[in-house]
Amino acid sequence: MKLRNILMLGLPAIVLWVAGIFVLGIFLIKWFWMWTVPGLFPGAVATGLVAAKISWWTALKLSVLVALLAAITNISKS
């Protein structure tokens, strides 16, 4: 979806759209972490170097980081 099409939706729609993306990102990151990290790094989880589960706050921070990296990638393409 192009930026001008999003801007035509109006500000409340944009805020809801961005918030929805972040919430979806938080759930995906928590799910990915819970299923992938203990499977790939069982020794690190057993010794306590890597957490087997992450908090909602950490998932939010990772979601923001992923969104920023995606935005930077998108900006650098155009």
Coordinates of C-alpha atoms in Angstrom, one line a residue:
M1 CA 0.0 0.0 0.0
K2 CA 1.4 3.3 -1.0
L3 CA 1.8 6.2 1.5
R4 CA -0.5 8.5 -0.3
N5 CA -3.3 5.8 -0.2
I6 CA -2.7 5.5 3.6
L7 CA -2.8 9.3 4.1
M8 CA -6.2 9.4 2.3
L9 CA -7.6 7.1 5.0
G10 CA -7.2 9.9 7.6
L11 CA -5.2 10.1 10.8
P12 CA -7.3 7.9 13.1
A13 CA -7.2 5.1 10.6
I14 CA -3.4 5.4 10.3
V15 CA -3.0 5.3 14.1
L16 CA -5.2 2.2 14.3
W17 CA -3.3 0.6 11.4
V18 CA 0.1 1.2 13.0
A19 CA -1.1 0.1 16.4
G20 CA -2.4 -3.1 14.9
I21 CA 0.9 -3.8 13.1
F22 CA 2.7 -3.4 16.4
V23 CA 0.3 -5.6 18.3
L24 CA 0.6 -8.3 15.6
G25 CA 4.4 -7.9 15.7
I26 CA 4.5 -8.4 19.5
F27 CA 2.5 -11.6 19.3
L28 CA 4.6 -12.9 16.4
I29 CA 7.8 -12.1 18.2
K30 CA 6.7 -13.8 21.5
W31 CA 5.5 -16.9 19.5
F32 CA 8.7 -17.0 17.5
W33 CA 10.9 -16.7 20.5
M34 CA 9.0 -19.3 22.5
W35 CA 9.2 -21.9 19.8
T36 CA 12.5 -21.2 18.1
V37 CA 15.0 -20.0 20.6
P38 CA 14.8 -23.0 23.0
G39 CA 14.9 -25.4 20.1
L40 CA 17.9 -23.8 18.4
F41 CA 19.9 -23.0 21.6
P42 CA 19.0 -25.6 24.2
G43 CA 22.4 -25.4 25.9
A44 CA 22.2 -21.6 26.2
V45 CA 18.7 -21.8 27.6
A46 CA 19.8 -24.5 30.1
T47 CA 22.7 -22.4 31.4
G48 CA 20.7 -19.2 31.6
L49 CA 22.5 -17.3 28.8
V50 CA 19.3 -16.9 26.8
A51 CA 15.8 -16.7 28.2
A52 CA 13.3 -19.4 27.1
K53 CA 10.5 -16.8 27.2
I54 CA 10.5 -13.1 26.9
S55 CA 8.3 -10.5 28.5
W56 CA 5.7 -8.3 26.8
W57 CA 7.9 -5.3 27.3
T58 CA 10.9 -7.0 25.5
A59 CA 8.6 -8.1 22.7
L60 CA 7.4 -4.6 22.3
K61 CA 10.9 -3.3 22.1
L62 CA 11.8 -5.9 19.5
S63 CA 8.7 -5.1 17.5
V64 CA 9.7 -1.4 17.4
L65 CA 13.2 -2.4 16.4
V66 CA 11.9 -4.6 13.5
A67 CA 9.5 -1.8 12.4
L68 CA 12.4 0.7 12.3
L69 CA 14.6 -1.7 10.4
A70 CA 11.8 -2.3 7.9
A71 CA 11.2 1.4 7.5
I72 CA 14.9 2.1 7.0
T73 CA 15.0 -0.7 4.3
N74 CA 11.9 0.7 2.6
I75 CA 13.3 4.3 2.6
S76 CA 16.7 3.2 1.3
K77 CA 15.0 1.3 -1.6
S78 CA 13.1 4.4 -2.9

